[in-house]
Short mmCIF file of C-alpha atoms in Angstrom, two decimals:
data_model
loop_
_atom_site.label_atom_id
_atom_site.label_comp_id
_atom_site.label_asym_id
_atom_site.label_seq_id
_atom_site.Cartn_x
_atom_site.Cartn_y
_atom_site.Cartn_z
CA MET A 1 7.57 53.14 16.12
CA THR A 2 10.25 51.35 14.15
CA ALA A 3 11.65 47.94 15.00
CA ASN A 4 14.60 49.48 16.89
CA ASP A 5 12.77 52.39 18.53
CA LEU A 6 12.88 51.81 22.28
CA SER A 7 12.06 55.37 23.30
CA SER A 8 8.27 55.07 23.40
CA PRO A 9 6.34 52.59 25.54
CA VAL A 10 4.68 49.36 24.47
CA ALA A 11 1.43 48.49 26.20
CA VAL A 12 -0.10 45.10 26.89
CA VAL A 13 -3.79 45.00 27.77
CA GLY A 14 -4.86 41.85 29.57
CA THR A 15 -2.58 40.33 32.17
CA GLY A 16 -3.30 36.62 32.00
CA THR A 17 -0.62 34.08 31.12
CA MET A 18 -0.34 35.25 27.52
CA GLY A 19 -0.39 38.95 28.35
CA GLN A 20 2.35 38.48 30.94
CA GLY A 21 4.42 36.52 28.45
CA ILE A 22 4.14 39.13 25.71
CA ALA A 23 5.01 41.89 28.19
CA GLN A 24 8.08 39.95 29.28
CA VAL A 25 9.24 39.53 25.67
CA ALA A 26 8.93 43.28 24.98
CA LEU A 27 10.56 44.12 28.29
CA VAL A 28 13.62 41.91 27.76
CA ALA A 29 13.95 43.40 24.26
CA GLY A 30 14.53 46.79 25.91
CA HIS A 31 11.13 48.49 25.72
CA LEU A 32 9.29 50.52 28.28
CA VAL A 33 6.26 48.37 29.01
CA ARG A 34 2.91 49.34 30.50
CA LEU A 35 0.53 46.69 31.75
CA TYR A 36 -3.19 47.34 31.97
CA ASP A 37 -6.05 45.16 33.16
CA ALA A 38 -9.67 46.13 33.68
CA VAL A 39 -9.68 44.35 37.05
CA PRO A 40 -8.22 46.71 39.68
CA GLY A 41 -4.90 45.54 41.10
CA ARG A 42 -4.35 42.78 38.58
CA ALA A 43 -1.80 44.72 36.53
CA ARG A 44 0.35 45.25 39.63
CA GLU A 45 0.09 41.55 40.46
CA ALA A 46 1.16 40.67 36.90
CA ALA A 47 4.13 43.03 37.13
CA ALA A 48 5.23 41.24 40.29
CA VAL A 49 4.93 37.86 38.57
CA ILE A 50 7.03 39.08 35.65
CA GLY A 51 9.62 40.42 38.07
CA ALA A 52 9.82 36.98 39.72
CA ARG A 53 10.33 35.38 36.31
CA LEU A 54 13.20 37.75 35.62
CA ASP A 55 14.72 36.71 38.96
CA ARG A 56 14.59 33.07 37.86
CA LEU A 57 16.32 33.96 34.58
CA VAL A 58 19.12 35.56 36.60
CA ASP A 59 19.35 32.47 38.81
CA LYS A 60 19.73 30.31 35.67
CA ASP A 61 22.39 32.66 34.22
CA ARG A 62 20.12 33.53 31.31
CA LEU A 63 19.93 37.23 32.24
CA ALA A 64 22.42 39.55 33.90
CA ALA A 65 21.37 41.04 37.23
CA THR A 66 21.90 44.58 35.89
CA ASP A 67 19.69 43.83 32.88
CA ARG A 68 17.02 42.51 35.23
CA ASP A 69 17.13 45.63 37.35
CA GLU A 70 16.87 47.85 34.28
CA ALA A 71 13.97 45.78 32.93
CA ARG A 72 12.10 46.06 36.22
CA ALA A 73 12.54 49.83 36.11
CA ARG A 74 10.96 49.91 32.64
CA LEU A 75 7.86 47.95 33.71
CA LYS A 76 4.86 49.94 34.96
CA ALA A 77 1.31 49.02 35.90
CA ALA A 78 -1.21 51.39 34.30
CA GLU A 79 -4.20 52.50 36.36
CA SER A 80 -6.35 53.37 33.35
CA LEU A 81 -6.36 53.26 29.56
CA ALA A 82 -5.51 56.97 29.61
CA ASP A 83 -2.05 55.98 30.90
CA LEU A 84 -1.38 54.39 27.50
CA ALA A 85 -1.76 57.63 25.55
CA ASP A 86 1.89 57.92 24.50
CA CYS A 87 2.37 54.25 23.57
CA SER A 88 3.50 53.42 20.05
CA LEU A 89 2.17 49.84 20.15
CA VAL A 90 -0.69 48.30 22.12
CA VAL A 91 -1.09 44.52 22.14
CA GLU A 92 -4.39 43.15 23.40
CA ALA A 93 -4.58 39.76 25.14
CA VAL A 94 -8.03 39.76 26.74
CA VAL A 95 -10.82 37.19 26.64
CA GLU A 96 -11.63 35.63 23.23
CA ASP A 97 -14.89 37.52 22.78
CA LEU A 98 -15.45 39.66 19.70
CA ALA A 99 -17.65 42.26 21.38
CA ALA A 100 -15.22 42.68 24.28
CA LYS A 101 -12.25 43.16 21.97
CA GLN A 102 -14.09 45.62 19.74
CA GLU A 103 -15.17 47.73 22.69
CA LEU A 104 -11.62 47.77 24.05
CA PHE A 105 -10.17 48.99 20.76
CA ARG A 106 -12.89 51.63 20.39
CA GLN A 107 -11.75 53.03 23.73
CA LEU A 108 -8.08 52.73 22.83
CA GLU A 109 -8.59 54.60 19.57
CA ASP A 110 -9.86 57.58 21.57
CA VAL A 111 -6.75 57.51 23.79
CA VAL A 112 -3.66 56.70 21.72
CA GLY A 113 -2.05 58.77 18.98
CA GLU A 114 -2.79 58.39 15.28
CA ASP A 115 0.54 56.65 14.67
CA CYS A 116 0.04 54.03 17.39
CA LEU A 117 -0.05 50.47 16.06
CA LEU A 118 -2.92 48.41 17.48
CA ALA A 119 -2.59 44.62 17.65
CA THR A 120 -4.64 41.66 18.84
CA ASN A 121 -3.23 38.35 20.03
CA THR A 122 -6.43 36.49 19.12
CA SER A 123 -6.01 32.89 18.05
CA SER A 124 -9.57 32.17 16.96
CA LEU A 125 -11.34 35.40 15.99
CA SER A 126 -11.19 37.27 12.71
CA VAL A 127 -8.69 40.13 12.78
CA THR A 128 -10.84 41.85 10.18
CA ALA A 129 -13.94 41.58 12.39
CA VAL A 130 -12.15 43.02 15.43
CA ALA A 131 -10.80 45.90 13.34
CA ALA A 132 -14.24 46.70 11.97
CA ALA A 133 -14.99 48.68 15.14
CA LEU A 134 -12.18 51.16 14.42
CA ARG A 135 -12.27 54.44 12.56
CA ASN A 136 -8.87 53.62 11.14
CA PRO A 137 -8.63 49.81 10.70
CA GLY A 138 -5.52 50.25 8.56
CA ARG A 139 -3.31 50.44 11.65
CA PHE A 140 -4.72 47.23 13.09
CA VAL A 141 -2.92 43.89 12.85
CA GLY A 142 -2.85 40.45 14.43
CA LEU A 143 0.23 39.50 16.48
CA HIS A 144 -0.40 35.89 17.41
CA PHE A 145 2.17 34.67 19.93
CA PHE A 146 2.32 31.04 21.04
CA ASN A 147 2.25 29.98 24.67
CA PRO A 148 4.58 30.34 26.52
CA ALA A 149 5.45 33.53 24.66
CA PRO A 150 8.92 34.03 26.19
CA LEU A 151 10.02 30.56 25.04
CA LEU A 152 8.30 29.82 21.74
CA PRO A 153 9.87 31.69 18.82
CA LEU A 154 6.96 31.88 16.37
CA VAL A 155 4.73 34.94 15.90
CA GLU A 156 2.04 34.96 13.21
CA VAL A 157 1.68 38.50 11.84
CA VAL A 158 -1.87 38.61 10.50
CA SER A 159 -3.10 41.21 8.04
CA GLY A 160 -6.81 41.89 8.18
CA TYR A 161 -8.80 42.92 5.14
CA ALA A 162 -8.13 46.61 5.82
CA THR A 163 -4.62 46.38 7.33
CA ASP A 164 -2.13 48.73 5.67
CA VAL A 165 1.06 47.17 4.33
CA THR A 166 3.07 49.64 6.41
CA SER A 167 1.32 48.48 9.59
CA ALA A 168 1.95 44.81 8.82
CA THR A 169 5.59 45.58 8.07
CA ARG A 170 6.00 47.50 11.35
CA ALA A 171 4.49 44.60 13.28
CA TYR A 172 6.69 42.07 11.47
CA GLU A 173 9.90 44.02 12.08
CA THR A 174 8.97 44.66 15.70
CA ALA A 175 8.45 40.95 16.36
CA ARG A 176 11.79 40.20 14.72
CA SER A 177 13.56 42.86 16.80
CA TRP A 178 12.15 41.13 19.90
CA GLY A 179 14.06 37.98 18.96
CA LYS A 180 11.04 36.20 17.51
CA THR A 181 10.58 34.48 14.15
CA PRO A 182 7.66 36.21 12.46
CA VAL A 183 5.65 34.77 9.56
CA ALA A 184 3.23 36.83 7.51
CA CYS A 185 -0.26 35.55 6.78
CA ALA A 186 -3.65 36.72 5.63
CA ASP A 187 -6.67 36.81 7.94
CA THR A 188 -8.01 33.30 7.46
CA PRO A 189 -9.63 30.96 10.02
CA GLY A 190 -6.89 29.44 12.15
CA PHE A 191 -4.26 31.64 10.46
CA ILE A 192 -1.41 29.27 9.47
CA VAL A 193 -0.77 26.88 12.35
CA ASN A 194 -4.28 26.27 13.64
CA ARG A 195 -5.58 25.84 10.09
CA ILE A 196 -2.97 23.43 8.77
CA ALA A 197 -2.56 21.46 12.02
CA ARG A 198 -6.18 20.26 12.11
CA PRO A 199 -5.50 16.92 10.34
CA PHE A 200 -2.87 15.99 12.91
CA TYR A 201 -5.64 15.71 15.48
CA ALA A 202 -8.52 14.82 13.17
CA GLU A 203 -6.92 11.81 11.51
CA ALA A 204 -5.72 10.33 14.79
CA PHE A 205 -9.23 10.67 16.19
CA ALA A 206 -10.72 9.20 12.99
CA VAL A 207 -8.49 6.11 13.22
CA TYR A 208 -9.58 5.71 16.84
CA GLU A 209 -13.28 6.17 16.01
CA ALA A 210 -12.94 3.51 13.28
CA GLN A 211 -11.52 1.19 15.97
CA GLY A 212 -8.30 0.98 14.02
CA ALA A 213 -6.11 1.43 17.10
CA ASP A 214 -6.14 2.72 20.66
CA PRO A 215 -4.77 6.17 21.63
CA ALA A 216 -1.48 4.87 23.05
CA THR A 217 -0.72 2.94 19.86
CA ILE A 218 -1.64 5.84 17.56
CA ASP A 219 0.49 8.22 19.60
CA ALA A 220 3.44 5.83 19.59
CA VAL A 221 3.26 5.45 15.81
CA LEU A 222 3.09 9.23 15.28
CA ARG A 223 6.15 9.71 17.50
CA GLU A 224 8.31 6.72 16.70
CA SER A 225 7.51 6.39 13.01
CA GLY A 226 6.27 9.84 11.99
CA GLY A 227 8.89 11.74 13.98
CA PHE A 228 6.37 14.04 15.68
CA ARG A 229 7.35 15.33 19.11
CA MET A 230 4.09 14.17 20.68
CA GLY A 231 1.11 12.11 19.56
CA ALA A 232 -2.28 13.71 18.97
CA PHE A 233 -3.91 12.24 22.07
CA GLU A 234 -1.18 13.18 24.54
CA LEU A 235 -0.84 16.63 22.97
CA THR A 236 -4.55 17.43 23.24
CA ASP A 237 -4.49 16.18 26.84
CA LEU A 238 -1.69 18.69 27.46
CA ILE A 239 -3.46 21.54 25.64
CA GLY A 240 -6.81 20.72 27.23
CA GLN A 241 -9.55 18.86 25.36
CA ASP A 242 -11.95 21.78 25.75
CA VAL A 243 -9.40 24.24 24.35
CA ASN A 244 -8.42 22.03 21.42
CA GLU A 245 -12.03 21.23 20.55
CA SER A 246 -12.96 24.90 20.75
CA VAL A 247 -10.29 25.80 18.19
CA THR A 248 -11.43 22.96 15.92
CA HIS A 249 -15.06 24.12 16.13
CA SER A 250 -14.03 27.71 15.46
CA VAL A 251 -12.11 26.78 12.31
CA TRP A 252 -14.91 24.45 11.16
CA ARG A 253 -17.62 27.08 11.64
CA SER A 254 -15.51 29.81 10.06
CA PHE A 255 -15.10 27.66 6.94
CA PHE A 256 -18.88 27.21 6.75
CA GLN A 257 -18.70 23.67 8.17
CA ASP A 258 -16.24 22.45 5.56
CA VAL A 259 -16.06 18.65 5.93
CA ARG A 260 -12.24 18.80 5.91
CA PHE A 261 -12.38 20.42 9.36
CA THR A 262 -15.20 18.35 10.90
CA PRO A 263 -14.77 18.01 14.69
CA SER A 264 -14.49 14.61 16.39
CA LEU A 265 -17.51 13.08 18.09
CA ALA A 266 -15.20 11.08 20.35
CA GLN A 267 -13.53 14.26 21.54
CA ARG A 268 -16.94 15.87 22.08
CA ARG A 269 -17.93 13.01 24.38
CA LEU A 270 -14.65 13.39 26.26
CA VAL A 271 -15.31 17.10 26.85
CA GLU A 272 -18.93 16.43 27.85
CA SER A 273 -17.72 13.94 30.45
CA GLY A 274 -15.37 16.52 31.98
CA ARG A 275 -12.25 14.59 31.01
CA LEU A 276 -10.27 17.58 29.81
CA GLY A 277 -6.78 16.11 30.02
CA ARG A 278 -3.96 16.70 32.44
CA LYS A 279 -5.69 19.64 34.14
CA SER A 280 -8.65 17.48 35.19
CA GLY A 281 -6.68 14.30 35.90
CA GLN A 282 -8.24 12.36 33.03
CA GLY A 283 -8.49 12.80 29.29
CA TRP A 284 -7.60 10.27 26.64
CA TYR A 285 -5.22 9.03 29.32
CA ASP A 286 -5.55 8.66 33.08
CA TYR A 287 -3.20 10.92 35.06
CA ARG A 288 -4.34 9.99 38.55
CA GLU A 289 -1.68 8.76 40.97
CA ASP A 290 -2.77 5.11 40.99
CA ALA A 291 -3.36 4.89 37.22
CA GLU A 292 -1.44 2.39 35.12
CA PRO A 293 0.35 4.01 32.18
CA ALA A 294 -1.19 3.17 28.81
CA GLU A 295 1.10 1.09 26.60
CA PRO A 296 0.98 0.83 22.80
CA HIS A 297 0.18 -2.46 21.14
CA THR A 298 3.45 -4.19 20.30
CA ALA A 299 3.50 -7.48 18.40
CA GLU A 300 5.12 -10.61 19.84
CA ARG A 301 8.42 -11.78 18.36
CA ALA A 302 8.20 -13.52 15.00
CA GLN A 303 10.69 -15.18 12.66
CA PRO A 304 11.94 -12.96 9.84
CA PRO A 305 11.62 -14.29 6.29
CA ALA A 306 14.73 -15.74 4.64
CA TYR A 307 14.27 -13.43 1.68
CA VAL A 308 11.98 -10.87 0.07
CA VAL A 309 11.37 -10.04 -3.56
CA ALA A 310 11.39 -6.31 -4.31
CA GLU A 311 9.12 -5.30 -7.17
CA GLY A 312 9.96 -1.69 -7.98
CA ASN A 313 11.80 0.70 -5.67
CA LEU A 314 9.17 1.16 -2.91
CA GLY A 315 8.98 4.91 -3.60
CA PRO A 316 9.26 6.92 -0.34
CA ALA A 317 10.19 3.69 1.47
CA SER A 318 13.05 2.75 -0.86
CA GLU A 319 15.64 3.03 1.93
CA LEU A 320 14.10 -0.10 3.46
CA LEU A 321 15.88 -2.25 0.88
CA ALA A 322 19.30 -1.32 2.27
CA LEU A 323 18.09 -1.89 5.84
CA ILE A 324 16.73 -5.32 4.94
CA ARG A 325 20.06 -6.35 3.41
CA GLU A 326 21.94 -5.04 6.45
CA ALA A 327 19.70 -7.20 8.66
CA GLY A 328 20.86 -10.31 6.78
CA VAL A 329 17.65 -10.85 4.81
CA GLN A 330 18.23 -11.54 1.12
CA VAL A 331 16.65 -9.07 -1.31
CA ARG A 332 15.80 -10.32 -4.79
CA GLU A 333 14.97 -7.47 -7.11
CA GLU A 334 12.62 -7.70 -10.08
CA GLU A 335 11.99 -4.95 -12.59
CA GLU A 336 8.40 -3.76 -12.48
CA ASP A 337 7.16 -0.62 -14.24
CA HIS A 338 4.60 0.11 -11.54
CA GLY A 339 5.71 -2.19 -8.73
CA THR A 340 6.19 -0.70 -5.28
CA ARG A 341 5.92 -3.74 -3.05
CA LEU A 342 7.77 -6.58 -1.36
CA VAL A 343 6.74 -10.19 -1.98
CA LEU A 344 7.23 -12.50 0.99
CA PRO A 345 8.23 -16.19 0.78
CA GLY A 346 4.68 -17.38 1.47
CA GLY A 347 3.40 -15.38 -1.49
CA GLY A 348 1.91 -12.50 0.51
CA GLN A 349 2.82 -8.91 -0.20
CA LEU A 350 4.01 -5.89 1.75
CA ALA A 351 3.08 -2.45 0.43
CA LEU A 352 3.48 1.14 1.63
CA ALA A 353 0.20 2.72 2.77
CA ASP A 354 -1.46 4.21 -0.32
CA GLY A 355 -5.03 5.00 0.72
CA GLN A 356 -6.40 1.57 -0.20
CA THR A 357 -7.38 -1.25 2.14
CA SER A 358 -5.93 -4.71 2.59
CA VAL A 359 -9.31 -6.41 2.19
CA GLU A 360 -9.41 -5.35 -1.47
CA PHE A 361 -6.45 -7.56 -2.35
CA ARG A 362 -5.29 -11.10 -1.85
CA ASP A 363 -2.96 -11.44 1.12
CA VAL A 364 -1.58 -7.90 1.39
CA VAL A 365 -0.13 -6.25 4.50
CA TYR A 366 0.34 -2.50 4.45
CA PHE A 367 3.09 -0.68 6.36
CA ASP A 368 2.94 2.95 7.38
CA LEU A 369 5.00 5.93 6.30
CA ALA A 370 8.05 6.85 8.39
CA LEU A 371 9.95 10.11 8.56
CA ASP A 372 13.20 8.12 8.46
CA TYR A 373 13.00 4.34 8.20
CA ARG A 374 16.52 3.94 9.54
CA LYS A 375 15.87 5.98 12.68
CA ALA A 376 12.24 4.92 13.23
CA THR A 377 11.83 2.69 16.28
CA ARG A 378 8.28 1.54 15.50
CA ILE A 379 6.39 0.60 12.37
CA ALA A 380 2.63 0.11 12.02
CA LEU A 381 1.22 -2.72 9.92
CA SER A 382 -2.38 -3.18 8.83
CA ALA A 383 -4.16 -6.18 7.40
CA SER A 384 -7.67 -7.53 6.90
CA GLN A 385 -9.30 -10.55 8.46
CA ASP A 386 -8.51 -12.45 5.25
CA THR A 387 -4.75 -11.92 5.46
CA SER A 388 -2.99 -15.21 6.09
CA THR A 389 -1.29 -15.87 9.41
CA GLN A 390 1.96 -16.68 7.58
CA THR A 391 2.02 -13.37 5.71
CA MET A 392 1.31 -11.43 8.88
CA SER A 393 4.02 -13.30 10.79
CA GLU A 394 6.59 -12.80 8.02
CA ALA A 395 5.79 -9.09 7.82
CA ILE A 396 6.12 -8.65 11.59
CA GLY A 397 9.35 -10.65 11.68
CA LEU A 398 10.86 -8.64 8.83
CA PHE A 399 10.46 -5.28 10.57
CA GLN A 400 11.52 -6.73 13.90
CA ALA A 401 14.72 -7.91 12.21
CA LEU A 402 15.31 -4.25 11.33
CA GLY A 403 15.19 -3.39 15.03
CA LYS A 404 11.67 -1.97 15.02
CA ASP A 405 8.78 -2.51 17.40
CA VAL A 406 5.71 -3.44 15.39
CA SER A 407 2.16 -2.27 16.04
CA VAL A 408 -0.60 -4.06 14.15
CA ILE A 409 -3.64 -1.85 13.56
CA GLY A 410 -6.95 -2.35 11.80
CA ASP A 411 -7.46 -2.25 8.04
CA VAL A 412 -7.56 1.55 7.94
CA PRO A 413 -6.94 3.17 4.52
CA GLY A 414 -3.91 5.43 4.64
CA MET A 415 -3.06 4.04 8.09
CA ILE A 416 -1.85 6.70 10.58
CA VAL A 417 1.22 8.71 9.55
CA ALA A 418 0.59 8.52 5.79
CA ARG A 419 -2.95 9.89 5.83
CA THR A 420 -2.00 12.57 8.37
CA VAL A 421 0.96 13.84 6.35
CA ALA A 422 -0.99 13.73 3.08
CA ARG A 423 -3.76 15.90 4.51
CA ILE A 424 -1.33 18.37 6.04
CA VAL A 425 0.45 18.68 2.68
CA ASP A 426 -2.89 19.22 0.95
CA LEU A 427 -4.04 21.98 3.30
CA ALA A 428 -0.67 23.69 2.93
CA HIS A 429 -0.90 23.74 -0.87
CA ASP A 430 -4.47 25.03 -0.62
CA ALA A 431 -3.36 27.81 1.74
CA VAL A 432 -0.62 29.00 -0.61
CA ALA A 433 -2.97 28.95 -3.59
CA LYS A 434 -5.43 31.12 -1.67
CA GLY A 435 -2.82 33.68 -0.66
CA VAL A 436 -2.71 32.80 3.05
CA ALA A 437 1.08 32.62 3.25
CA THR A 438 4.17 31.59 1.33
CA GLU A 439 5.55 28.05 1.25
CA GLU A 440 8.57 29.16 3.27
CA ASP A 441 6.46 30.82 5.97
CA ILE A 442 4.14 27.82 6.22
CA ASP A 443 7.06 25.43 6.68
CA THR A 444 8.57 27.75 9.29
CA ALA A 445 5.25 28.11 11.12
CA MET A 446 4.60 24.37 11.34
CA ARG A 447 8.12 23.55 12.50
CA LEU A 448 8.28 26.30 15.11
CA GLY A 449 4.62 26.59 16.10
CA VAL A 450 3.83 22.91 16.65
CA ASN A 451 7.27 21.29 16.47
CA TYR A 452 6.64 19.26 13.31
CA PRO A 453 9.74 17.36 12.17
CA LEU A 454 9.34 18.81 8.67
CA GLY A 455 7.24 21.55 7.14
CA PRO A 456 4.49 20.43 4.74
CA PHE A 457 6.45 21.45 1.65
CA GLU A 458 9.58 19.77 2.99
CA TRP A 459 7.50 16.60 3.36
CA SER A 460 6.14 17.06 -0.15
CA ARG A 461 9.59 17.37 -1.71
CA ARG A 462 10.87 14.35 0.20
CA LEU A 463 7.92 12.10 -0.66
CA GLY A 464 7.51 13.14 -4.27
CA ARG A 465 5.26 15.77 -5.77
CA THR A 466 2.50 13.31 -6.73
CA TRP A 467 2.49 11.18 -3.56
CA ALA A 468 -0.02 13.11 -1.42
CA CYS A 469 -2.51 13.61 -4.24
CA ALA A 470 -2.44 9.92 -5.21
CA LEU A 471 -2.99 8.79 -1.62
CA LEU A 472 -5.83 11.24 -1.05
CA ASP A 473 -7.46 10.21 -4.34
CA ASP A 474 -7.56 6.62 -3.10
CA LEU A 475 -8.87 7.70 0.29
CA HIS A 476 -11.56 9.79 -1.38
CA ASP A 477 -12.69 6.76 -3.40
CA ARG A 478 -13.24 4.90 -0.13
CA ASP A 479 -14.75 7.86 1.75
CA PRO A 480 -16.50 10.11 -0.80
CA SER A 481 -17.69 12.57 1.85
CA GLY A 482 -15.22 15.16 0.52
CA ARG A 483 -12.99 15.01 3.58
CA TYR A 484 -10.14 13.48 1.57
CA ALA A 485 -10.74 15.01 -1.85
CA PRO A 486 -7.45 16.63 -2.94
CA SER A 487 -7.63 20.40 -3.22
CA LEU A 488 -7.48 21.94 -6.66
CA ALA A 489 -4.09 23.36 -5.73
CA LEU A 490 -2.66 19.93 -4.90
CA TYR A 491 -4.24 18.42 -8.00
CA ARG A 492 -2.66 21.06 -10.22
CA HIS A 493 0.69 20.58 -8.52
CA SER A 494 0.54 16.81 -9.04
CA TYR A 495 -0.84 16.95 -12.58
CA ALA A 496 1.79 19.44 -13.72
CA THR A 497 4.50 17.14 -12.38
CA GLU A 498 3.08 14.11 -14.19
CA LYS A 499 2.78 16.11 -17.40
CA ARG A 500 6.41 17.23 -17.24
CA GLU A 501 7.63 13.71 -16.46
CA GLY A 502 5.54 12.29 -19.29
CA ALA A 503 6.97 14.82 -21.74
CA SER A 504 10.51 13.86 -20.78
#
């Protein structure tokens, strides 16, 4: 089957939510589609559900009535695997169990033709391991759709160890012909999205476990400062705590318990208590009818300082200087070879999160990274118990004068957004160095798969090529467990940049 060949049927095995979604995508693209489920009658029920979805698309003027009628005519429920014999592509979407998937594909291999492409929609199992049951694993590939499949554009096309290039290419072009945005990746734990997204959850949970901030505050900072669509706590409540934790454990185990992917004990306790998120009524947040909505910590109003002294250009936060001037606060600039801070009238200092802690210095308040300081509506500040009241008040008042809500968190190195972005950038560089995917495909996957405001390499270019490595180095000094040690790939990237700049 080529990308534009609509003459031979596509089969979907497994008729749960994901299977129905994949079938609908193929159907709307013009294919004959056969649905099969091992449970008698379930394929017919799924076909009826898909038909009802097509009706709703017509009602919303997203599909013509004639196209709906033609699509319905192309959709058939298969009574047995033997009914899939003439299919050119079979996509499996059954339970995430290796033995069950292997047995299914053994049976399929005895039914379909030699040129039939076999694909799994697994999100957590090794494509290579599933294919190991086949006589011809070269025609086997991963086609990982995201839920809901009809709406989300991303498809990860995963090549197992034995996958032929021609099979991967066929799968890629087929996904593209279905109106999806495919990205190619090697068979690695978590593929692209579920591998590189782990720090988004892990660092938020780590800040919470360190009593740096509560879930509502961390989520608000990730959204309003970091530019993420949702915070880590509300997103995992939506996904389901059991589902999210299961993926985290799968990636962690598959990487031989690599400390960079260590699961959260706090999340484990949540799952053990049955608080699975929205579906159970309680998770990190309470969704019951009489529950009060959780609000982020927001500092009381404070007087802005009359002036600040800028030492250096503030690096990734340099746009703050223009905003401060626009707010009517005088900026006095001093040349400093290595200065990247603001000095407040009381003598205290404001510095961008760098992986160090406030308690190490005299009267320093850290502020967190923002995607866009002009558009950000909230800024997080952190300080130690030794930070003076005047410095804290001046820092709060300064950002409030810029029109920002201010959340004060604990003295957490790297704060919230900065440490999260640095770790995502690091895992992305590591993935490219290990042949998982290209920079372009990783950026595409993270923007489309989990709605990140920027891809990791887009972040890296915006923040400076040495920024993530420097921050992680400082974090690693304070937590030498290995969790924050920069990857060799990121170190090389940063070192090469410094070498070139030094030579010039």
